[in-house]
Short mmCIF file of C-alpha atoms in Angstrom, two decimals:
data_model
loop_
_atom_site.label_atom_id
_atom_site.label_comp_id
_atom_site.label_asym_id
_atom_site.label_seq_id
_atom_site.Cartn_x
_atom_site.Cartn_y
_atom_site.Cartn_z
CA MET A 218 37.23 -190.11 -26.10
CA GLU A 219 33.78 -189.74 -27.67
CA ALA A 220 31.28 -187.38 -26.06
CA ILE A 221 28.32 -188.99 -24.33
CA VAL A 222 26.21 -185.80 -24.70
CA ARG A 223 26.75 -183.09 -27.30
CA LEU A 224 24.78 -179.90 -27.94
CA HIS A 225 25.10 -178.23 -31.34
CA GLY A 226 23.88 -174.62 -31.40
CA LEU A 227 20.90 -175.46 -29.17
CA GLY A 228 18.19 -172.80 -29.19
CA LEU A 229 14.85 -172.96 -27.39
CA ASP A 230 11.81 -170.70 -27.63
CA TYR A 231 8.60 -170.70 -25.62
CA HIS A 232 5.32 -169.74 -27.26
CA SER A 233 2.33 -168.33 -25.41
CA ALA A 234 -0.68 -166.12 -26.04
CA GLN A 235 1.56 -163.14 -25.22
CA GLY A 236 4.05 -164.07 -27.93
CA GLU A 237 7.39 -165.80 -28.26
CA THR A 238 10.04 -165.89 -25.54
CA ARG A 239 13.56 -166.87 -26.48
CA ALA A 240 14.92 -168.85 -23.55
CA VAL A 241 18.15 -170.16 -25.06
CA GLU A 242 19.89 -168.40 -27.92
CA GLU A 243 22.68 -170.73 -29.02
CA VAL A 244 24.51 -173.15 -26.73
CA SER A 245 27.10 -175.73 -27.75
CA PHE A 246 29.08 -178.02 -25.47
CA ALA A 247 30.04 -181.67 -25.00
CA VAL A 248 30.09 -183.89 -21.92
CA TYR A 249 32.38 -186.92 -21.75
CA PRO A 250 31.97 -190.24 -19.92
CA GLY A 251 32.57 -189.96 -16.19
CA GLU A 252 32.45 -186.16 -16.09
CA LEU A 253 30.41 -184.08 -13.70
CA VAL A 254 29.65 -180.78 -15.43
CA SER A 255 27.79 -177.87 -13.83
CA LEU A 256 25.71 -175.20 -15.54
CA VAL A 257 25.53 -171.86 -13.74
CA GLY A 258 23.90 -168.62 -14.80
CA PRO A 259 21.48 -165.91 -13.72
CA SER A 260 18.02 -166.97 -12.53
CA GLY A 261 15.72 -167.64 -15.47
CA CYS A 262 18.52 -167.87 -18.02
CA GLY A 263 17.44 -171.28 -19.34
CA LYS A 264 19.57 -173.75 -17.33
CA SER A 265 16.67 -176.09 -16.54
CA THR A 266 15.34 -175.66 -20.08
CA ILE A 267 18.62 -177.02 -21.41
CA LEU A 268 18.31 -180.06 -19.12
CA SER A 269 14.77 -180.66 -20.40
CA ALA A 270 16.07 -180.61 -23.98
CA ILE A 271 18.82 -183.12 -23.12
CA ALA A 272 16.21 -185.36 -21.48
CA GLY A 273 14.06 -185.19 -24.61
CA LEU A 274 11.21 -183.41 -22.81
CA LEU A 275 11.50 -180.28 -24.98
CA PRO A 276 12.22 -180.32 -28.71
CA PRO A 277 14.91 -177.84 -29.78
CA SER A 278 13.74 -174.76 -31.67
CA ARG A 279 17.16 -174.59 -33.32
CA GLY A 280 20.22 -176.81 -33.34
CA ARG A 281 20.23 -180.30 -31.91
CA VAL A 282 21.07 -182.54 -28.96
CA GLU A 283 23.05 -185.70 -29.63
CA LEU A 284 23.33 -188.60 -27.19
CA ALA A 285 25.73 -191.49 -27.73
CA GLU A 286 24.02 -194.62 -29.02
CA GLY A 287 22.03 -196.52 -26.42
CA ILE A 288 22.45 -193.88 -23.71
CA ARG A 289 19.86 -193.85 -20.92
CA VAL A 290 19.13 -190.59 -19.12
CA GLY A 291 18.00 -190.18 -15.50
CA TYR A 292 16.50 -186.95 -14.16
CA MET A 293 16.66 -185.77 -10.53
CA LEU A 294 14.53 -182.73 -9.75
CA GLN A 295 14.73 -179.92 -7.16
CA LYS A 296 12.41 -181.74 -4.75
CA ASP A 297 12.84 -185.39 -3.88
CA HIS A 298 9.15 -186.18 -4.68
CA LEU A 299 9.20 -189.18 -2.38
CA LEU A 300 5.70 -190.51 -1.80
CA GLU A 301 4.96 -190.07 1.89
CA TRP A 302 2.73 -193.13 2.15
CA ARG A 303 5.37 -195.49 0.75
CA THR A 304 8.42 -196.81 2.57
CA ILE A 305 11.90 -195.77 1.44
CA PHE A 306 12.39 -199.16 -0.18
CA ARG A 307 9.13 -198.88 -2.11
CA ASN A 308 10.00 -195.31 -3.10
CA ALA A 309 13.38 -196.49 -4.37
CA CYS A 310 11.58 -199.12 -6.46
CA LEU A 311 9.06 -196.67 -7.92
CA GLY A 312 10.85 -195.93 -11.20
CA LEU A 313 11.33 -199.62 -11.87
CA GLU A 314 7.68 -200.23 -11.06
CA ILE A 315 6.54 -197.53 -13.52
CA ALA A 316 8.90 -198.90 -16.19
CA LYS A 317 7.54 -202.41 -15.51
CA LYS A 318 11.04 -203.63 -14.66
CA LEU A 319 10.43 -204.48 -11.02
CA ASN A 320 11.24 -208.12 -10.30
CA ALA A 321 13.18 -210.19 -7.79
CA THR A 322 16.52 -209.31 -9.38
CA THR A 323 15.93 -205.56 -9.56
CA LYS A 324 14.57 -205.54 -6.00
CA GLN A 325 17.85 -207.12 -4.86
CA GLU A 326 19.77 -204.45 -6.78
CA VAL A 327 17.78 -201.69 -5.06
CA TRP A 328 18.43 -203.28 -1.67
CA ALA A 329 22.16 -203.45 -2.48
CA LEU A 330 22.18 -199.70 -3.26
CA LEU A 331 20.37 -198.93 -0.01
CA GLU A 332 22.93 -200.97 1.91
CA LYS A 333 25.87 -199.45 0.05
CA TYR A 334 24.76 -195.90 0.75
CA GLY A 335 23.63 -196.23 4.34
CA LEU A 336 19.86 -196.41 4.00
CA ALA A 337 19.19 -200.11 4.60
CA ASP A 338 18.34 -199.46 8.25
CA PHE A 339 15.70 -196.97 7.08
CA ALA A 340 14.34 -199.06 4.21
CA PHE A 341 10.97 -199.61 5.89
CA ARG A 342 10.60 -196.12 7.33
CA LYS A 343 8.48 -193.40 5.77
CA PRO A 344 10.12 -190.36 4.12
CA SER A 345 8.94 -188.08 6.94
CA GLU A 346 11.25 -189.98 9.30
CA LEU A 347 14.39 -189.12 7.29
CA SER A 348 16.56 -186.00 7.21
CA GLY A 349 16.66 -183.84 4.08
CA GLY A 350 20.01 -185.25 3.02
CA MET A 351 18.85 -188.84 3.49
CA ARG A 352 15.75 -188.11 1.41
CA GLN A 353 17.98 -186.85 -1.41
CA ARG A 354 20.06 -190.02 -1.18
CA ALA A 355 16.85 -192.08 -1.47
CA ALA A 356 15.74 -190.04 -4.49
CA LEU A 357 19.12 -190.60 -6.15
CA ILE A 358 18.95 -194.35 -5.48
CA ARG A 359 15.47 -194.36 -7.08
CA THR A 360 17.07 -192.80 -10.18
CA LEU A 361 20.13 -195.07 -10.14
CA ALA A 362 17.91 -198.16 -9.93
CA LEU A 363 16.98 -197.57 -13.58
CA LYS A 364 20.69 -197.73 -14.49
CA PRO A 365 20.99 -194.43 -16.35
CA ASP A 366 24.24 -193.58 -18.12
CA VAL A 367 23.75 -189.84 -17.66
CA LEU A 368 22.23 -188.12 -14.61
CA LEU A 369 20.58 -184.73 -15.00
CA LEU A 370 20.45 -182.93 -11.63
CA ASP A 371 18.21 -179.85 -11.52
CA GLU A 372 19.22 -177.92 -8.37
CA PRO A 373 18.81 -181.07 -6.25
CA PHE A 374 19.97 -179.37 -3.01
CA SER A 375 18.14 -176.05 -3.29
CA ALA A 376 15.31 -177.00 -0.89
CA LEU A 377 17.75 -177.86 1.93
CA ASP A 378 19.14 -175.63 4.66
CA TYR A 379 22.78 -174.62 4.25
CA GLN A 380 24.38 -177.20 6.53
CA THR A 381 22.27 -180.06 5.19
CA ARG A 382 22.98 -178.86 1.66
CA LEU A 383 26.74 -179.14 2.20
CA HIS A 384 26.45 -182.70 3.52
CA ALA A 385 23.97 -183.71 0.80
CA ALA A 386 26.25 -182.36 -1.93
CA ASP A 387 29.12 -184.40 -0.48
CA GLU A 388 27.00 -187.55 -0.26
CA VAL A 389 25.30 -187.31 -3.66
CA THR A 390 28.49 -186.36 -5.48
CA GLY A 391 30.26 -189.23 -3.74
CA ILE A 392 27.60 -191.67 -4.92
CA ILE A 393 27.82 -190.38 -8.52
CA ARG A 394 31.61 -190.78 -8.45
CA SER A 395 31.38 -194.23 -6.85
CA GLU A 396 28.90 -195.42 -9.48
CA GLN A 397 31.09 -193.87 -12.22
CA LYS A 398 28.17 -191.96 -13.68
CA THR A 399 28.24 -188.99 -16.01
CA ALA A 400 26.26 -186.06 -14.61
CA ILE A 401 25.11 -182.56 -15.54
CA LEU A 402 24.26 -180.39 -12.54
CA VAL A 403 22.22 -177.19 -12.75
CA THR A 404 22.82 -174.88 -9.81
CA HIS A 405 22.68 -171.19 -8.97
CA ASP A 406 25.30 -171.72 -6.25
CA ILE A 407 28.80 -170.91 -7.60
CA SER A 408 30.54 -172.58 -4.65
CA GLU A 409 28.52 -175.76 -5.14
CA ALA A 410 29.35 -175.84 -8.85
CA ILE A 411 33.10 -175.45 -8.23
CA ALA A 412 33.18 -177.94 -5.36
CA CYS A 413 31.27 -180.69 -7.15
CA SER A 414 32.39 -180.43 -10.76
CA ASP A 415 35.09 -181.31 -13.24
CA ARG A 416 33.98 -178.35 -15.37
CA VAL A 417 31.76 -175.33 -14.83
CA LEU A 418 29.90 -173.84 -17.81
CA VAL A 419 28.79 -170.23 -17.31
CA LEU A 420 25.68 -169.05 -19.14
CA SER A 421 24.62 -165.49 -19.85
CA LYS A 422 21.31 -163.96 -18.87
CA ARG A 423 18.31 -164.94 -21.02
CA PRO A 424 18.42 -165.77 -23.84
CA ALA A 425 21.36 -167.93 -22.80
CA VAL A 426 24.64 -168.24 -24.61
CA LEU A 427 27.74 -169.96 -23.27
CA LYS A 428 30.00 -167.24 -21.83
CA ASN A 429 32.86 -169.27 -20.43
CA THR A 430 34.07 -172.74 -19.48
CA TYR A 431 36.22 -173.48 -16.43
CA PRO A 432 38.00 -176.84 -16.04
CA ILE A 433 38.21 -177.28 -12.26
CA GLN A 434 41.47 -178.52 -10.76
CA LEU A 435 41.71 -178.30 -6.98
CA ASP A 436 44.83 -179.86 -5.48
CA GLY A 437 44.24 -182.41 -2.76
CA ALA A 438 40.43 -182.14 -2.78
CA LYS A 439 38.72 -185.52 -2.66
CA THR A 440 35.23 -184.34 -1.68
CA PRO A 441 33.17 -181.20 -2.35
CA PHE A 442 33.58 -180.22 1.31
CA GLN A 443 37.37 -180.45 1.06
CA ALA A 444 37.32 -178.59 -2.26
CA ARG A 445 36.08 -175.46 -0.52
CA GLU A 446 39.33 -175.36 1.48
CA SER A 447 41.55 -175.48 -1.60
CA ALA A 448 43.80 -172.48 -2.25
CA ASP A 449 42.46 -172.17 -5.82
CA PHE A 450 38.79 -172.33 -4.84
CA HIS A 451 38.37 -168.57 -4.34
CA CYS A 452 40.17 -167.81 -7.61
CA TYR A 453 37.59 -169.85 -9.51
CA PHE A 454 34.79 -168.26 -7.49
CA ASN A 455 35.93 -164.71 -8.29
CA GLN A 456 36.35 -165.46 -12.00
CA ILE A 457 32.88 -166.99 -12.31
CA TRP A 458 31.32 -164.21 -10.21
CA LYS A 459 32.74 -161.67 -12.67
CA ASP A 460 31.23 -163.62 -15.56
CA LEU A 461 27.85 -163.49 -13.82
CA ASP A 462 27.75 -159.69 -13.94
CA TYR A 463 24.10 -158.95 -13.27
CA HIS A 464 24.57 -155.31 -14.27
CA GLU A 465 25.67 -155.95 -17.83
#
């Protein structure tokens, strides 16, 4: 199977009046169609910077990012960035509107996504009337409406309280699986990475290098919530925790 995303020795530097900061040293990995891969690492190690390079927002300082031909990338940020004065339906249509692809057909497709994922009854409510998890679902539908092949998720649950975060991770991961999307998730939460992912990539402190890769296999787990009850879950957690040795 051909990779849908491939990084070859990616390095990224920031330049400022104070000098050069090396954010990412050299990172290489591939992501294959239908995979959900998580990036974990110490705060400030360059996880979000790598996502920005994959999205084409930052040019590599060294190495390169390769996307399979014709691949479309969608980006979901830490905050949902729903516009409070627009209804959920109009928020879900926003990306299409900006891309000048909003028409009768695409509006029907957005409505079908809202129905499929339990937001049709809230389509004409304002974001302030929704729970945190429902807002994240709406933000994901807004991204899916543009029909991306790869979803880049930059700590999409970090602004939520713990209980809401667990439910949102279940819901959003379920939608990604249902839509058969490829996704790269950046998170600082080891449990979240293990529960949601097919593979976890562990990065070092800045400047980032790839320290380890863990293929995740949890018997009987069909959802992230169930994954946390798997007998192997804590084994993965302890191994990744050791890799993230903040005293090294």
